Amino acid sequence: MAKIDAMVLYSAVRLVAVFFDRSNNKLAGTGSGFIITDTAENRYLVTNRHVLDHNFKKFGGWELESVKVDGQYQSAAMDILSTVPQQVTITDPAPRFLDSDKVDLAVLPLDAPLGHAQALVGEGTFNSLPASMLASAADFAFGRVAVGGTVLTPGYPGIGGEVAERPILVGGVISSDPRYPAALGIDTYPSQVLTHSFSWNGMSGSPVLCYVPKELTWGDLETGNYEELILAGVNAGHIKTSGETAGVLTRFIRADALAELLNVAGAQGIPMVRTPKSESDADKVGEDGPYR
């Protein structure tokens, strides 16, 4: 994929997750997400774990009842046809998570099966990103995704208590060395990268896209098309700082961690992931570069 266009913008969807406890108390949380299509045309909803798991790190006793997916479908003929509103409610959802509680990722298979999904508006057709867009561990290890690179994040920010009706694109640059876990002060964020960009409440789970150098063909040389757009990772939220460290820092979870979870969820055609043998190995550089 060569550029950001309306189809990429509308790959972002708005999520409302409803939870219940033993006393049948209910609460709802919001976030953003996006859909990845694997080589077998199976679809997977991607977001942060804290959006679909209210027990993640700080709460307990809650179960996920339903997930509402809200967005727009944009056809390729974007200069002719308008977007089409889409809304689907998934009841009895079964999201997948990694074993580690340090990786804030969730994947919800949408096609295995679809019996518990109900289209409320439209036909449940959303724009999606192909699995081929996923950045690999090698892209991070060998500097294809590098510090100073441009990142673009479409999502549904909540500003002033209101959530955007359409996705908003936020830009920024990669601020930390993507080869290593992000670190700020005494805090370390495994499999994550810092960017200088805004991330409001509601944008958790948004796709993080990045321009990288591409392998050139003669046609690219003639047209001056020297870059391609890849999926670098999943937005994980704004870092709240104050005093001398106040600024605009956001973190995203690397795409190779997402690839690992997609493999666990049974997605086809996802790059294999090299996993460190231990926590002490996570920052080491071997002949293939950094592991994470």
mmCIF file of N, CA and C in Angstrom, residues 8 11 16 18 22-23 35 51 56 64 66 90 102 112 117-118 148 157-158 170 173-174 196 198 200 223 233 286 292:
data_model
loop_
_atom_site.group_PDB
_atom_site.id
_atom_site.type_symbol
_atom_site.label_atom_id
_atom_site.label_comp_id
_atom_site.label_asym_id
_atom_site.label_seq_id
_atom_site.Cartn_x
_atom_site.Cartn_y
_atom_site.Cartn_z
ATOM 1 N N VAL A 8 -8.082 3.637 3.964
ATOM 2 C CA VAL A 8 -7.243 3.396 5.137
ATOM 3 C C VAL A 8 -7.805 4.130 6.354
ATOM 4 N N SER A 11 -10.545 2.294 7.937
ATOM 5 C CA SER A 11 -10.239 0.982 8.514
ATOM 6 C C SER A 11 -10.402 1.021 10.027
ATOM 7 N N VAL A 16 -17.699 -0.295 21.486
ATOM 8 C CA VAL A 16 -18.330 -0.179 22.797
ATOM 9 C C VAL A 16 -18.447 -1.589 23.362
ATOM 10 N N VAL A 18 -19.544 -4.053 26.499
ATOM 11 C CA VAL A 18 -20.431 -4.103 27.664
ATOM 12 C C VAL A 18 -20.025 -5.286 28.537
ATOM 13 N N ARG A 22 -21.374 -10.742 38.715
ATOM 14 C CA ARG A 22 -22.245 -11.773 39.291
ATOM 15 C C ARG A 22 -23.578 -11.210 39.751
ATOM 16 N N SER A 23 -23.600 -9.937 40.103
ATOM 17 C CA SER A 23 -24.850 -9.300 40.537
ATOM 18 C C SER A 23 -25.627 -8.709 39.377
ATOM 19 N N ILE A 35 -9.791 -3.921 11.671
ATOM 20 C CA ILE A 35 -9.968 -5.299 11.233
ATOM 21 C C ILE A 35 -8.831 -5.692 10.306
ATOM 22 N N VAL A 51 -9.600 -2.768 26.483
ATOM 23 C CA VAL A 51 -10.897 -2.403 25.908
ATOM 24 C C VAL A 51 -11.886 -3.559 26.025
ATOM 25 N N PHE A 56 -8.404 -6.571 33.228
ATOM 26 C CA PHE A 56 -6.993 -6.442 32.876
ATOM 27 C C PHE A 56 -6.289 -5.510 33.846
ATOM 28 N N LEU A 64 -17.248 -10.240 29.711
ATOM 29 C CA LEU A 64 -17.608 -9.501 28.506
ATOM 30 C C LEU A 64 -18.929 -10.039 27.957
ATOM 31 N N SER A 66 -20.957 -8.179 25.348
ATOM 32 C CA SER A 66 -21.123 -7.870 23.927
ATOM 33 C C SER A 66 -20.126 -6.812 23.492
ATOM 34 N N ILE A 90 -21.760 -7.903 18.494
ATOM 35 C CA ILE A 90 -21.305 -9.282 18.662
ATOM 36 C C ILE A 90 -21.640 -9.705 20.084
ATOM 37 N N LYS A 102 1.683 -8.119 30.238
ATOM 38 C CA LYS A 102 2.401 -6.892 29.904
ATOM 39 C C LYS A 102 2.115 -6.418 28.485
ATOM 40 N N ALA A 112 -15.446 -17.001 12.765
ATOM 41 C CA ALA A 112 -15.334 -18.375 13.252
ATOM 42 C C ALA A 112 -16.008 -18.554 14.614
ATOM 43 N N ALA A 117 -23.201 -12.630 15.647
ATOM 44 C CA ALA A 117 -23.065 -11.251 15.204
ATOM 45 C C ALA A 117 -24.357 -10.794 14.537
ATOM 46 N N GLN A 118 -24.784 -9.600 14.867
ATOM 47 C CA GLN A 118 -26.009 -9.055 14.298
ATOM 48 C C GLN A 118 -25.719 -7.680 13.718
ATOM 49 N N GLY A 148 12.460 8.555 14.174
ATOM 50 C CA GLY A 148 12.262 9.678 13.260
ATOM 51 C C GLY A 148 11.277 9.392 12.153
ATOM 52 N N PRO A 157 -11.241 9.630 18.828
ATOM 53 C CA PRO A 157 -10.937 10.275 20.106
ATOM 54 C C PRO A 157 -12.188 10.817 20.776
ATOM 55 N N GLY A 158 -12.175 10.750 22.122
ATOM 56 C CA GLY A 158 -13.212 11.400 22.901
ATOM 57 C C GLY A 158 -12.669 12.717 23.427
ATOM 58 N N VAL A 170 -4.274 11.215 13.287
ATOM 59 C CA VAL A 170 -3.274 11.933 14.074
ATOM 60 C C VAL A 170 -1.893 11.534 13.567
ATOM 61 N N VAL A 173 5.897 11.272 15.052
ATOM 62 C CA VAL A 173 7.160 10.638 14.666
ATOM 63 C C VAL A 173 7.550 9.615 15.725
ATOM 64 N N ILE A 174 8.290 8.598 15.317
ATOM 65 C CA ILE A 174 8.816 7.602 16.245
ATOM 66 C C ILE A 174 9.912 8.247 17.080
ATOM 67 N N HIS A 196 6.079 10.685 19.320
ATOM 68 C CA HIS A 196 5.701 12.054 19.680
ATOM 69 C C HIS A 196 4.424 12.371 18.913
ATOM 70 N N PHE A 198 -0.254 12.907 19.670
ATOM 71 C CA PHE A 198 -1.375 12.899 20.603
ATOM 72 C C PHE A 198 -2.126 11.579 20.541
ATOM 73 N N TRP A 200 -5.831 10.695 22.422
ATOM 74 C CA TRP A 200 -6.881 10.998 23.386
ATOM 75 C C TRP A 200 -7.577 9.725 23.841
ATOM 76 N N THR A 223 8.177 6.793 -11.301
ATOM 77 C CA THR A 223 7.110 7.583 -10.677
ATOM 78 C C THR A 223 7.562 8.303 -9.417
ATOM 79 N N GLY A 233 1.978 -1.119 14.228
ATOM 80 C CA GLY A 233 1.538 -1.629 15.519
ATOM 81 C C GLY A 233 0.160 -1.140 15.900
ATOM 82 N N GLY A 286 21.322 -10.520 18.766
ATOM 83 C CA GLY A 286 22.051 -11.656 18.225
ATOM 84 C C GLY A 286 22.354 -11.413 16.761
ATOM 85 N N ARG A 292 12.980 -8.224 20.317
ATOM 86 C CA ARG A 292 11.699 -7.555 20.554
ATOM 87 C C ARG A 292 11.864 -6.055 20.419
#
